[in-house]
PDB file of C-alpha atoms and ligand atoms in Angstrom:
ATOM      1  CA  MET A 192       0.000   0.000   0.000  1.00 73.00           C
ATOM      2  CA  THR A 193       1.726   3.194  -1.135  1.00 85.00           C
ATOM      3  CA  ASN A 194      -1.269   5.542  -0.855  1.00 84.00           C
ATOM      4  CA  GLN A 195      -2.401   6.715   2.578  1.00 90.00           C
ATOM      5  CA  PRO A 196      -5.088   4.245   3.753  1.00 91.00           C
ATOM      6  CA  ARG A 197      -8.506   5.805   4.339  1.00 94.00           C
ATOM      7  CA  ASN A 198     -11.544   4.510   6.168  1.00 97.00           C
ATOM      8  CA  ILE A 199     -13.467   2.620   3.491  1.00 98.00           C
ATOM      9  CA  ALA A 200     -16.955   1.087   3.675  1.00 98.00           C
ATOM     10  CA  PHE A 201     -18.373  -1.517   1.303  1.00 98.00           C
ATOM     11  CA  ILE A 202     -22.164  -1.632   0.984  1.00 98.00           C
ATOM     12  CA  GLY A 203     -22.940  -5.247   0.056  1.00 98.00           C
ATOM     13  CA  ALA A 204     -20.659  -8.180   0.916  1.00 98.00           C
ATOM     14  CA  GLY A 205     -21.132 -10.264  -2.236  1.00 96.00           C
ATOM     15  CA  ASN A 206     -18.568 -12.007  -4.408  1.00 94.00           C
ATOM     16  CA  MET A 207     -17.039  -8.826  -5.745  1.00 95.00           C
ATOM     17  CA  THR A 208     -16.661  -7.154  -2.347  1.00 96.00           C
ATOM     18  CA  GLN A 209     -15.102 -10.296  -0.895  1.00 95.00           C
ATOM     19  CA  SER A 210     -12.525 -10.390  -3.693  1.00 93.00           C
ATOM     20  CA  ILE A 211     -11.725  -6.672  -3.556  1.00 95.00           C
ATOM     21  CA  VAL A 212     -11.425  -6.611   0.240  1.00 95.00           C
ATOM     22  CA  GLY A 213      -9.347  -9.814   0.118  1.00 94.00           C
ATOM     23  CA  GLY A 214      -7.013  -8.215  -2.443  1.00 92.00           C
ATOM     24  CA  MET A 215      -6.696  -5.019  -0.410  1.00 93.00           C
ATOM     25  CA  VAL A 216      -5.850  -6.820   2.824  1.00 94.00           C
ATOM     26  CA  ALA A 217      -3.388  -9.102   0.998  1.00 92.00           C
ATOM     27  CA  SER A 218      -1.657  -5.962  -0.344  1.00 90.00           C
ATOM     28  CA  GLY A 219      -1.212  -4.639   3.195  1.00 92.00           C
ATOM     29  CA  TYR A 220      -4.304  -2.427   3.615  1.00 94.00           C
ATOM     30  CA  PRO A 221      -5.064  -2.171   7.359  1.00 96.00           C
ATOM     31  CA  SER A 222      -8.169  -4.269   8.011  1.00 97.00           C
ATOM     32  CA  ASN A 223      -9.221  -2.019  10.900  1.00 96.00           C
ATOM     33  CA  GLN A 224      -9.875   0.706   8.322  1.00 97.00           C
ATOM     34  CA  ILE A 225     -12.310  -1.457   6.321  1.00 97.00           C
ATOM     35  CA  TRP A 226     -16.047  -1.712   7.093  1.00 98.00           C
ATOM     36  CA  VAL A 227     -18.533  -3.967   5.266  1.00 98.00           C
ATOM     37  CA  SER A 228     -22.320  -4.116   5.534  1.00 98.00           C
ATOM     38  CA  ASN A 229     -24.740  -6.771   4.299  1.00 98.00           C
ATOM     39  CA  PRO A 230     -28.251  -7.905   5.252  1.00 97.00           C
ATOM     40  CA  SER A 231     -27.536 -11.618   5.802  1.00 94.00           C
ATOM     41  CA  PRO A 232     -24.895 -12.702   8.358  1.00 97.00           C
ATOM     42  CA  ALA A 233     -22.890 -15.536   6.725  1.00 97.00           C
ATOM     43  CA  LYS A 234     -20.780 -13.384   4.372  1.00 97.00           C
ATOM     44  CA  LEU A 235     -20.070 -10.866   7.113  1.00 98.00           C
ATOM     45  CA  GLU A 236     -18.988 -13.603   9.501  1.00 98.00           C
ATOM     46  CA  LYS A 237     -16.614 -14.975   6.857  1.00 97.00           C
ATOM     47  CA  LEU A 238     -15.093 -11.537   6.217  1.00 97.00           C
ATOM     48  CA  ALA A 239     -14.737 -10.765   9.916  1.00 97.00           C
ATOM     49  CA  HIS A 240     -13.231 -14.164  10.653  1.00 97.00           C
ATOM     50  CA  GLU A 241     -10.823 -14.389   7.687  1.00 96.00           C
ATOM     51  CA  LEU A 242      -9.875 -10.757   7.173  1.00 96.00           C
ATOM     52  CA  ASN A 243     -10.631  -9.171  10.509  1.00 97.00           C
ATOM     53  CA  VAL A 244     -12.585  -6.253   9.008  1.00 98.00           C
ATOM     54  CA  HIS A 245     -15.451  -4.424  10.776  1.00 98.00           C
ATOM     55  CA  THR A 246     -18.911  -5.655   9.797  1.00 98.00           C
ATOM     56  CA  SER A 247     -22.496  -4.546  10.314  1.00 98.00           C
ATOM     57  CA  HIS A 248     -26.026  -5.155   9.036  1.00 98.00           C
ATOM     58  CA  ASP A 249     -26.514  -1.403   8.959  1.00 98.00           C
ATOM     59  CA  ASN A 250     -25.374   0.337   5.739  1.00 98.00           C
ATOM     60  CA  ALA A 251     -25.591   3.800   7.274  1.00 97.00           C
ATOM     61  CA  GLU A 252     -23.481   2.792  10.250  1.00 97.00           C
ATOM     62  CA  VAL A 253     -20.552   1.641   8.090  1.00 97.00           C
ATOM     63  CA  ALA A 254     -20.955   4.628   5.765  1.00 97.00           C
ATOM     64  CA  LYS A 255     -20.692   7.015   8.708  1.00 96.00           C
ATOM     65  CA  HIS A 256     -17.254   5.581   9.586  1.00 92.00           C
ATOM     66  CA  ALA A 257     -15.974   5.996   6.043  1.00 97.00           C
ATOM     67  CA  ASP A 258     -14.101   8.528   3.925  1.00 97.00           C
ATOM     68  CA  VAL A 259     -14.805   6.270   0.928  1.00 98.00           C
ATOM     69  CA  ILE A 260     -18.071   4.405   0.273  1.00 98.00           C
ATOM     70  CA  VAL A 261     -18.091   1.553  -2.263  1.00 98.00           C
ATOM     71  CA  LEU A 262     -21.583   0.719  -3.514  1.00 98.00           C
ATOM     72  CA  ALA A 263     -21.509  -3.011  -4.309  1.00 98.00           C
ATOM     73  CA  VAL A 264     -25.158  -4.108  -4.437  1.00 98.00           C
ATOM     74  CA  LYS A 265     -27.033  -5.295  -7.518  1.00 96.00           C
ATOM     75  CA  PRO A 266     -28.057  -2.439  -9.814  1.00 95.00           C
ATOM     76  CA  GLN A 267     -31.781  -2.990  -9.246  1.00 95.00           C
ATOM     77  CA  LEU A 268     -31.308  -2.373  -5.488  1.00 97.00           C
ATOM     78  CA  MET A 269     -29.162   0.727  -5.920  1.00 97.00           C
ATOM     79  CA  ALA A 270     -31.916   3.376  -5.846  1.00 97.00           C
ATOM     80  CA  ASP A 271     -33.329   2.110  -2.529  1.00 98.00           C
ATOM     81  CA  VAL A 272     -29.922   1.579  -0.933  1.00 98.00           C
ATOM     82  CA  CYS A 273     -28.824   5.102  -1.939  1.00 98.00           C
ATOM     83  CA  ALA A 274     -32.098   6.678  -0.765  1.00 97.00           C
ATOM     84  CA  ALA A 275     -31.594   5.162   2.697  1.00 98.00           C
ATOM     85  CA  LEU A 276     -27.964   6.352   2.822  1.00 98.00           C
ATOM     86  CA  ARG A 277     -29.003   9.853   1.792  1.00 97.00           C
ATOM     87  CA  ASN A 278     -31.545   9.956   4.618  1.00 96.00           C
ATOM     88  CA  GLU A 279     -29.227   8.652   7.287  1.00 97.00           C
ATOM     89  CA  VAL A 280     -25.697   9.886   6.424  1.00 96.00           C
ATOM     90  CA  ALA A 281     -25.319  13.636   6.739  1.00 92.00           C
ATOM     91  CA  ASP A 282     -22.001  14.359   5.015  1.00 91.00           C
ATOM     92  CA  LEU A 283     -22.110  12.318   1.794  1.00 95.00           C
ATOM     93  CA  ALA A 284     -20.663  15.225  -0.171  1.00 95.00           C
ATOM     94  CA  ASP A 285     -17.447  15.006   1.900  1.00 96.00           C
ATOM     95  CA  LYS A 286     -16.917  11.351   1.051  1.00 97.00           C
ATOM     96  CA  LEU A 287     -15.603   9.737  -2.115  1.00 98.00           C
ATOM     97  CA  ILE A 288     -18.395   7.584  -3.583  1.00 98.00           C
ATOM     98  CA  VAL A 289     -17.359   4.586  -5.687  1.00 98.00           C
ATOM     99  CA  THR A 290     -19.777   2.285  -7.472  1.00 98.00           C
ATOM    100  CA  ILE A 291     -19.090  -1.072  -9.079  1.00 97.00           C
ATOM    101  CA  ALA A 292     -22.669  -1.621 -10.281  1.00 96.00           C
ATOM    102  CA  ALA A 293     -23.048  -2.170 -14.000  1.00 93.00           C
ATOM    103  CA  GLY A 294     -25.127   0.201 -16.094  1.00 91.00           C
ATOM    104  CA  ILE A 295     -25.990   3.097 -13.765  1.00 95.00           C
ATOM    105  CA  ARG A 296     -24.535   6.420 -14.885  1.00 96.00           C
ATOM    106  CA  ILE A 297     -22.938   9.002 -12.569  1.00 97.00           C
ATOM    107  CA  GLU A 298     -25.706  11.480 -13.353  1.00 96.00           C
ATOM    108  CA  LYS A 299     -28.228   9.020 -11.909  1.00 96.00           C
ATOM    109  CA  TYR A 300     -26.247   8.758  -8.655  1.00 97.00           C
ATOM    110  CA  ARG A 301     -26.535  12.545  -8.356  1.00 97.00           C
ATOM    111  CA  ASP A 302     -30.324  12.041  -8.310  1.00 96.00           C
ATOM    112  CA  TYR A 303     -29.952   9.242  -5.768  1.00 97.00           C
ATOM    113  CA  LEU A 304     -27.347  10.780  -3.440  1.00 97.00           C
ATOM    114  CA  GLY A 305     -27.277  14.533  -4.079  1.00 96.00           C
ATOM    115  CA  ALA A 306     -25.942  16.827  -6.788  1.00 95.00           C
ATOM    116  CA  ASN A 307     -22.718  17.607  -4.927  1.00 95.00           C
ATOM    117  CA  ILE A 308     -21.238  14.093  -4.534  1.00 96.00           C
ATOM    118  CA  ARG A 309     -17.813  13.224  -5.968  1.00 97.00           C
ATOM    119  CA  MET A 310     -17.790   9.905  -7.683  1.00 98.00           C
ATOM    120  CA  ILE A 311     -15.817   7.150  -9.410  1.00 98.00           C
ATOM    121  CA  ARG A 312     -17.454   4.382 -11.441  1.00 98.00           C
ATOM    122  CA  VAL A 313     -15.558   1.115 -11.658  1.00 98.00           C
ATOM    123  CA  MET A 314     -16.450  -1.673 -14.077  1.00 96.00           C
ATOM    124  CA  PRO A 315     -14.710  -4.801 -12.818  1.00 96.00           C
ATOM    125  CA  ASN A 316     -15.027  -8.117 -14.630  1.00 95.00           C
ATOM    126  CA  THR A 317     -15.596 -11.625 -13.351  1.00 95.00           C
ATOM    127  CA  PRO A 318     -11.918 -12.754 -13.349  1.00 95.00           C
ATOM    128  CA  SER A 319     -11.497 -10.220 -10.507  1.00 94.00           C
ATOM    129  CA  LEU A 320     -12.872 -13.089  -8.418  1.00 92.00           C
ATOM    130  CA  VAL A 321      -9.565 -14.947  -9.037  1.00 93.00           C
ATOM    131  CA  GLY A 322      -7.331 -11.868  -8.872  1.00 93.00           C
ATOM    132  CA  LYS A 323      -7.023 -11.531 -12.672  1.00 96.00           C
ATOM    133  CA  GLY A 324      -9.624  -8.846 -13.306  1.00 96.00           C
ATOM    134  CA  MET A 325      -9.640  -6.025 -15.819  1.00 97.00           C
ATOM    135  CA  SER A 326     -11.333  -3.048 -14.185  1.00 97.00           C
ATOM    136  CA  GLY A 327     -12.286   0.073 -16.125  1.00 98.00           C
ATOM    137  CA  LEU A 328     -12.561   3.305 -14.153  1.00 98.00           C
ATOM    138  CA  VAL A 329     -14.017   6.726 -14.830  1.00 98.00           C
ATOM    139  CA  ALA A 330     -14.277   9.734 -12.520  1.00 98.00           C
ATOM    140  CA  ASP A 331     -16.280  12.927 -12.461  1.00 97.00           C
ATOM    141  CA  ASP A 332     -14.325  16.183 -12.521  1.00 95.00           C
ATOM    142  CA  ARG A 333     -14.580  16.658  -8.730  1.00 96.00           C
ATOM    143  CA  VAL A 334     -12.407  13.618  -8.078  1.00 97.00           C
ATOM    144  CA  SER A 335      -8.781  14.446  -7.251  1.00 97.00           C
ATOM    145  CA  ASP A 336      -5.608  12.751  -8.504  1.00 97.00           C
ATOM    146  CA  ASP A 337      -5.101  11.454  -4.949  1.00 96.00           C
ATOM    147  CA  ASP A 338      -8.585   9.872  -5.012  1.00 97.00           C
ATOM    148  CA  LYS A 339      -7.779   8.244  -8.358  1.00 97.00           C
ATOM    149  CA  ALA A 340      -4.416   6.892  -7.190  1.00 97.00           C
ATOM    150  CA  TYR A 341      -6.028   5.510  -4.039  1.00 96.00           C
ATOM    151  CA  ILE A 342      -8.818   3.685  -5.904  1.00 97.00           C
ATOM    152  CA  THR A 343      -6.428   2.436  -8.587  1.00 97.00           C
ATOM    153  CA  GLU A 344      -4.347   0.775  -5.878  1.00 95.00           C
ATOM    154  CA  ALA A 345      -7.423  -0.784  -4.261  1.00 94.00           C
ATOM    155  CA  PHE A 346      -8.580  -2.355  -7.553  1.00 95.00           C
ATOM    156  CA  ASP A 347      -5.044  -3.364  -8.590  1.00 94.00           C
ATOM    157  CA  GLY A 348      -5.435  -5.929  -5.781  1.00 91.00           C
ATOM    158  CA  VAL A 349      -7.838  -7.911  -7.993  1.00 93.00           C
ATOM    159  CA  GLY A 350      -6.076  -7.489 -11.335  1.00 96.00           C
ATOM    160  CA  ALA A 351      -5.308  -4.673 -13.765  1.00 97.00           C
ATOM    161  CA  THR A 352      -6.900  -1.216 -13.945  1.00 98.00           C
ATOM    162  CA  LEU A 353      -7.530   1.079 -16.884  1.00 98.00           C
ATOM    163  CA  TRP A 354      -8.820   4.653 -16.632  1.00 98.00           C
ATOM    164  CA  VAL A 355     -11.083   5.730 -19.478  1.00 98.00           C
ATOM    165  CA  ALA A 356     -12.072   9.212 -20.609  1.00 97.00           C
ATOM    166  CA  ASP A 357     -15.829   9.069 -20.106  1.00 97.00           C
ATOM    167  CA  GLU A 358     -18.802   6.797 -19.497  1.00 96.00           C
ATOM    168  CA  ASP A 359     -19.255   6.076 -23.223  1.00 95.00           C
ATOM    169  CA  GLU A 360     -15.770   4.572 -23.189  1.00 96.00           C
ATOM    170  CA  LEU A 361     -16.716   2.628 -20.071  1.00 96.00           C
ATOM    171  CA  ASP A 362     -19.601   1.084 -22.063  1.00 95.00           C
ATOM    172  CA  ILE A 363     -17.066  -0.007 -24.700  1.00 96.00           C
ATOM    173  CA  LEU A 364     -14.721  -1.379 -22.056  1.00 97.00           C
ATOM    174  CA  GLY A 365     -17.697  -3.248 -20.602  1.00 96.00           C
ATOM    175  CA  ALA A 366     -18.451  -4.755 -24.018  1.00 97.00           C
ATOM    176  CA  VAL A 367     -14.842  -5.920 -24.436  1.00 98.00           C
ATOM    177  CA  ALA A 368     -13.549  -6.710 -20.920  1.00 97.00           C
ATOM    178  CA  GLY A 369     -16.826  -7.095 -19.016  1.00 96.00           C
ATOM    179  CA  SER A 370     -18.392  -9.422 -21.584  1.00 97.00           C
ATOM    180  CA  GLY A 371     -15.025 -10.690 -22.847  1.00 97.00           C
ATOM    181  CA  PRO A 372     -14.667 -13.638 -20.466  1.00 97.00           C
ATOM    182  CA  ALA A 373     -17.902 -15.023 -21.973  1.00 98.00           C
ATOM    183  CA  TYR A 374     -16.498 -14.627 -25.504  1.00 98.00           C
ATOM    184  CA  PHE A 375     -13.321 -16.449 -24.503  1.00 98.00           C
ATOM    185  CA  PHE A 376     -15.288 -19.214 -22.732  1.00 98.00           C
ATOM    186  CA  GLU A 377     -17.459 -19.608 -25.837  1.00 98.00           C
ATOM    187  CA  PHE A 378     -14.363 -19.933 -28.014  1.00 98.00           C
ATOM    188  CA  MET A 379     -12.666 -22.289 -25.553  1.00 98.00           C
ATOM    189  CA  ALA A 380     -15.795 -24.461 -25.373  1.00 98.00           C
ATOM    190  CA  SER A 381     -15.934 -24.639 -29.164  1.00 98.00           C
ATOM    191  CA  LEU A 382     -12.283 -25.757 -29.350  1.00 98.00           C
ATOM    192  CA  GLN A 383     -13.040 -28.340 -26.661  1.00 98.00           C
ATOM    193  CA  LYS A 384     -16.009 -29.604 -28.701  1.00 98.00           C
ATOM    194  CA  ALA A 385     -13.823 -29.859 -31.799  1.00 98.00           C
ATOM    195  CA  ALA A 386     -11.300 -32.011 -29.913  1.00 98.00           C
ATOM    196  CA  VAL A 387     -14.096 -34.150 -28.429  1.00 98.00           C
ATOM    197  CA  GLY A 388     -15.580 -34.518 -31.927  1.00 98.00           C
ATOM    198  CA  LEU A 389     -12.290 -36.092 -33.006  1.00 98.00           C
ATOM    199  CA  GLY A 390     -12.346 -38.577 -30.135  1.00 98.00           C
ATOM    200  CA  PHE A 391     -10.773 -36.814 -27.131  1.00 98.00           C
ATOM    201  CA  ASP A 392     -12.459 -37.169 -23.745  1.00 98.00           C
ATOM    202  CA  ARG A 393     -13.929 -33.930 -22.373  1.00 98.00           C
ATOM    203  CA  GLU A 394     -11.533 -33.557 -19.460  1.00 98.00           C
ATOM    204  CA  LYS A 395      -8.383 -33.949 -21.531  1.00 98.00           C
ATOM    205  CA  ALA A 396      -9.806 -31.636 -24.190  1.00 98.00           C
ATOM    206  CA  ARG A 397     -10.580 -29.032 -21.529  1.00 98.00           C
ATOM    207  CA  ALA A 398      -7.129 -29.345 -19.960  1.00 98.00           C
ATOM    208  CA  MET A 399      -5.380 -28.636 -23.244  1.00 98.00           C
ATOM    209  CA  VAL A 400      -7.708 -25.789 -24.199  1.00 98.00           C
ATOM    210  CA  GLN A 401      -7.498 -23.923 -20.901  1.00 98.00           C
ATOM    211  CA  GLN A 402      -3.719 -24.297 -20.573  1.00 98.00           C
ATOM    212  CA  THR A 403      -3.323 -23.068 -24.149  1.00 98.00           C
ATOM    213  CA  ALA A 404      -5.528 -20.038 -23.426  1.00 98.00           C
ATOM    214  CA  LEU A 405      -3.485 -19.255 -20.311  1.00 98.00           C
ATOM    215  CA  GLY A 406      -0.198 -19.643 -22.193  1.00 98.00           C
ATOM    216  CA  ALA A 407      -1.356 -17.432 -25.067  1.00 98.00           C
ATOM    217  CA  ALA A 408      -2.526 -14.724 -22.625  1.00 98.00           C
ATOM    218  CA  GLU A 409       0.752 -14.876 -20.680  1.00 97.00           C
ATOM    219  CA  MET A 410       2.750 -14.652 -23.930  1.00 98.00           C
ATOM    220  CA  ALA A 411       0.693 -11.657 -25.083  1.00 98.00           C
ATOM    221  CA  ILE A 412       1.258  -9.903 -21.745  1.00 97.00           C
ATOM    222  CA  ALA A 413       5.011 -10.632 -21.803  1.00 98.00           C
ATOM    223  CA  SER A 414       5.534  -9.543 -25.425  1.00 98.00           C
ATOM    224  CA  ASP A 415       5.926  -6.138 -27.055  1.00 98.00           C
ATOM    225  CA  LEU A 416       4.770  -7.547 -30.386  1.00 98.00           C
ATOM    226  CA  GLU A 417       1.374  -6.683 -31.853  1.00 98.00           C
ATOM    227  CA  LEU A 418      -1.166  -9.466 -31.250  1.00 98.00           C
ATOM    228  CA  GLU A 419      -1.396 -10.101 -34.994  1.00 97.00           C
ATOM    229  CA  ASP A 420       2.391 -10.531 -35.163  1.00 98.00           C
ATOM    230  CA  LEU A 421       2.313 -12.976 -32.275  1.00 98.00           C
ATOM    231  CA  ARG A 422      -0.270 -14.928 -34.237  1.00 97.00           C
ATOM    232  CA  LYS A 423       1.972 -14.890 -37.329  1.00 97.00           C
ATOM    233  CA  GLN A 424       4.920 -16.104 -35.240  1.00 96.00           C
ATOM    234  CA  VAL A 425       3.130 -19.361 -34.505  1.00 96.00           C
ATOM    235  CA  THR A 426       1.832 -19.754 -38.068  1.00 96.00           C
ATOM    236  CA  SER A 427       4.493 -21.246 -40.361  1.00 95.00           C
ATOM    237  CA  LYS A 428       3.725 -20.874 -44.017  1.00 95.00           C
ATOM    238  CA  GLY A 429       2.118 -24.007 -45.413  1.00 95.00           C
ATOM    239  CA  GLY A 430       1.902 -25.587 -41.936  1.00 97.00           C
ATOM    240  CA  SER A 431      -1.049 -26.974 -40.021  1.00 97.00           C
ATOM    241  CA  THR A 432      -1.725 -23.757 -38.023  1.00 97.00           C
ATOM    242  CA  ALA A 433      -1.935 -21.821 -41.310  1.00 97.00           C
ATOM    243  CA  LYS A 434      -4.596 -24.267 -42.485  1.00 97.00           C
ATOM    244  CA  GLY A 435      -6.550 -23.802 -39.236  1.00 97.00           C
ATOM    245  CA  ILE A 436      -6.298 -20.006 -39.353  1.00 97.00           C
ATOM    246  CA  GLU A 437      -7.575 -20.038 -42.950  1.00 96.00           C
ATOM    247  CA  GLN A 438     -10.810 -21.528 -41.608  1.00 96.00           C
ATOM    248  CA  TYR A 439     -11.252 -18.785 -38.995  1.00 95.00           C
ATOM    249  CA  GLN A 440     -10.552 -16.114 -41.559  1.00 95.00           C
ATOM    250  CA  ALA A 441     -13.042 -17.666 -43.974  1.00 96.00           C
ATOM    251  CA  TYR A 442     -15.729 -16.854 -41.373  1.00 96.00           C
ATOM    252  CA  ASP A 443     -14.310 -13.316 -41.011  1.00 95.00           C
ATOM    253  CA  ILE A 444     -13.408 -13.455 -37.350  1.00 95.00           C
ATOM    254  CA  ASP A 445     -12.794  -9.664 -37.302  1.00 96.00           C
ATOM    255  CA  LYS A 446     -16.390  -9.059 -38.346  1.00 97.00           C
ATOM    256  CA  ILE A 447     -17.690 -11.502 -35.750  1.00 97.00           C
ATOM    257  CA  SER A 448     -15.823  -9.617 -32.980  1.00 97.00           C
ATOM    258  CA  ASP A 449     -16.830  -6.230 -34.381  1.00 98.00           C
ATOM    259  CA  ASP A 450     -20.500  -7.237 -34.441  1.00 98.00           C
ATOM    260  CA  ALA A 451     -20.308  -8.785 -30.965  1.00 97.00           C
ATOM    261  CA  VAL A 452     -18.710  -5.724 -29.352  1.00 98.00           C
ATOM    262  CA  LYS A 453     -21.073  -3.280 -31.081  1.00 98.00           C
ATOM    263  CA  ALA A 454     -24.109  -5.325 -30.004  1.00 98.00           C
ATOM    264  CA  ALA A 455     -22.872  -5.412 -26.398  1.00 96.00           C
ATOM    265  CA  VAL A 456     -22.154  -1.640 -26.391  1.00 96.00           C
ATOM    266  CA  GLN A 457     -25.658  -0.990 -27.684  1.00 95.00           C
ATOM    267  CA  ARG A 458     -27.121  -3.200 -24.968  1.00 93.00           C
ATOM    268  CA  ASN A 459     -25.071  -1.404 -22.291  1.00 91.00           C
ATOM    269  CA  GLN A 460     -26.508   1.894 -23.533  1.00 91.00           C
ATOM    270  CA  GLU A 461     -30.072   0.526 -23.561  1.00 92.00           C
ATOM    271  CA  MET A 462     -29.684  -0.831 -20.027  1.00 89.00           C
ATOM    272  CA  ALA A 463     -28.364   2.511 -18.744  1.00 87.00           C
ATOM    273  CA  LYS A 464     -31.737   3.997 -19.753  1.00 88.00           C
ATOM    274  CA  LEU A 465     -33.547   1.572 -17.431  1.00 88.00           C
ATOM    275  CA  PHE A 466     -32.215   3.432 -14.390  1.00 85.00           C
TER     276      PHE A 466
HETATM  277  N1  NAP B 743     -19.518 -10.404 -10.161  1.00 80.09           N
HETATM  278  C1  NAP B 743     -19.021  -9.782 -11.229  1.00 80.09           C
HETATM  279  O1  NAP B 743     -18.282 -10.364 -12.021  1.00 80.09           O
HETATM  280  C2  NAP B 743     -19.296  -8.318 -11.483  1.00 80.09           C
HETATM  281  C3  NAP B 743     -18.678  -7.681 -12.549  1.00 80.09           C
HETATM  282  C4  NAP B 743     -18.916  -6.315 -12.763  1.00 80.09           C
HETATM  283  C5  NAP B 743     -19.771  -5.616 -11.932  1.00 80.09           C
HETATM  284  N2  NAP B 743     -20.389  -6.274 -10.909  1.00 80.09           N
HETATM  285  C6  NAP B 743     -21.311  -5.504 -10.068  1.00 80.09           C
HETATM  286  O2  NAP B 743     -20.913  -5.611  -8.713  1.00 80.09           O
HETATM  287  C7  NAP B 743     -22.066  -5.534  -7.877  1.00 80.09           C
HETATM  288  C8  NAP B 743     -21.996  -6.680  -6.896  1.00 80.09           C
HETATM  289  O3  NAP B 743     -21.915  -7.873  -7.632  1.00 80.09           O
HETATM  290  P1  NAP B 743     -21.628  -9.273  -6.924  1.00 80.09           P
HETATM  291  O4  NAP B 743     -21.274 -10.229  -8.000  1.00 80.09           O
HETATM  292  O5  NAP B 743     -20.725  -9.087  -5.756  1.00 80.09           O
HETATM  293  O6  NAP B 743     -23.117  -9.586  -6.412  1.00 80.09           O
HETATM  294  P2  NAP B 743     -23.608 -10.513  -5.207  1.00 80.09           P
HETATM  295  O7  NAP B 743     -22.611 -11.585  -4.941  1.00 80.09           O
HETATM  296  O8  NAP B 743     -25.019 -10.878  -5.484  1.00 80.09           O
HETATM  297  O9  NAP B 743     -23.569  -9.484  -3.979  1.00 80.09           O
HETATM  298  C9  NAP B 743     -24.510  -8.504  -3.730  1.00 80.09           C
HETATM  299  C10 NAP B 743     -24.588  -8.381  -2.224  1.00 80.09           C
HETATM  300  O10 NAP B 743     -25.451  -7.292  -1.902  1.00 80.09           O
HETATM  301  C11 NAP B 743     -26.110  -7.669  -0.707  1.00 80.09           C
HETATM  302  N3  NAP B 743     -27.298  -6.851  -0.491  1.00 80.09           N
HETATM  303  C12 NAP B 743     -28.580  -7.078  -0.893  1.00 80.09           C
HETATM  304  N4  NAP B 743     -29.379  -6.087  -0.469  1.00 80.09           N
HETATM  305  C13 NAP B 743     -28.589  -5.212   0.216  1.00 80.09           C
HETATM  306  C14 NAP B 743     -28.835  -4.005   0.914  1.00 80.09           C
HETATM  307  N5  NAP B 743     -30.055  -3.468   0.956  1.00 80.09           N
HETATM  308  N6  NAP B 743     -27.801  -3.398   1.511  1.00 80.09           N
HETATM  309  C15 NAP B 743     -26.546  -3.927   1.482  1.00 80.09           C
HETATM  310  N7  NAP B 743     -26.264  -5.064   0.832  1.00 80.09           N
HETATM  311  C16 NAP B 743     -27.265  -5.702   0.210  1.00 80.09           C
HETATM  312  C17 NAP B 743     -26.440  -9.126  -0.906  1.00 80.09           C
HETATM  313  O11 NAP B 743     -26.701  -9.703   0.354  1.00 80.09           O
HETATM  314  P3  NAP B 743     -27.607 -11.024   0.541  1.00 80.09           P
HETATM  315  O12 NAP B 743     -26.971 -12.101  -0.264  1.00 80.09           O
HETATM  316  O13 NAP B 743     -27.530 -11.227   1.994  1.00 80.09           O
HETATM  317  O14 NAP B 743     -28.968 -10.633   0.020  1.00 80.09           O
HETATM  318  C18 NAP B 743     -25.144  -9.623  -1.531  1.00 80.09           C
HETATM  319  O15 NAP B 743     -24.233 -10.074  -0.546  1.00 80.09           O
HETATM  320  C19 NAP B 743     -23.296  -5.568  -8.801  1.00 80.09           C
HETATM  321  O16 NAP B 743     -23.830  -4.282  -8.925  1.00 80.09           O
HETATM  322  C20 NAP B 743     -22.732  -6.030 -10.131  1.00 80.09           C
HETATM  323  O17 NAP B 743     -23.402  -5.403 -11.218  1.00 80.09           O
HETATM  324  C21 NAP B 743     -20.163  -7.595 -10.648  1.00 80.09           C
END
C-alpha cells in the first residue's frame, strides 16, 4: 500500500466485495480501516473471521465511519440503498463515492445521493474473483488525482486497472472486458467440442484448451509484439496452423468480434436507460 489508507466502507458483501477486500488486505491495507455491511450474516462472519474487518447489518453505520463508500449491491437495489444512505448519512458530499454496479450512470447517482457528490465508477469483470480482473474506471471532474491513485491501488489488488475518458468509453470497455470472459469461454468451449468430436475425452480436451488459453494470454502480456504478429509467429507458411487459421478467416473473425462488441455496447446503452 503506497497511498495513505482511508476509512473505506463496502455496501454489500457479495462475491465482488469479498474479492476486492481480500485483495486489499493481501496488499497490506489495514483491516481495521475497512467496514462492510450486508443484510444476511454468513458473508459478514466470513469476512470478519478471515480478514478481521469491521462488519455490520446497517449500511448507514458503516458509511458514517468511512471517507470512501463503495456501492456493491445489484443495480436494481441501488436506488433504494442510496435513498436510505441519503436519509441517514449527513455528510455524503465530503466522502468519495465509488460504485461497481453495471449500467448506472454518474448522473443518476446525483439524483440518488445529491448533486454535490464526488464519484468514481468502476467496471470490474468476473476474473477479478480470481485476482485476474480487468477493471475500467471513470471519474467525475470533482475527483482528485489522490482519489484516483487511491482507488487504482485498491482495484489493482484484484487485477489490472484502466482509466477511461468518459462513461461512453466505459460502455465499450464493458463490451470488451466485461463481456469478454464469456467470448473467450465460448471460443474455448468450441475448441473443446472440436477435440471431443475427433475422439478426445472432455476432461483432456478441456485441460489442453485452458492451458493453451493461459499460455497465449501470458505470452501476449510478456511480449511487445502486436497481437497479430504474435499470431503470425506461430503460423508457419504451409503448416497446419496456417490451415486452421484459414478456416477462422473464412468466417471473417474480425467481423464476428466487431458485431459482438457493437451489439454489447448498444445493450449497455439501452440498459443505462432503465435506471
Ligand atoms: N460479479 C461480477 O463479475 C461483477 C462484474 C462487474 C460488476 N459487478 C457488479 O458488482 C455488484 C456486486 O456484484 P456481486 O457479483 O458481488 O453480487 P452478489 O454476490 O449478489 O452481492 C450482492 C450483495 O449485496 C447484498 N445486499 C442485498 N441487499 C442489500 C442491501 N439493501 N444493503 C446492502 N447489501 C445488500 C447481498 O446480500 P444477501 O446475499 O444477503 O442478500 C449480496 O451479498 C453488482 O452491482 C454487479 O453489477 C459484478
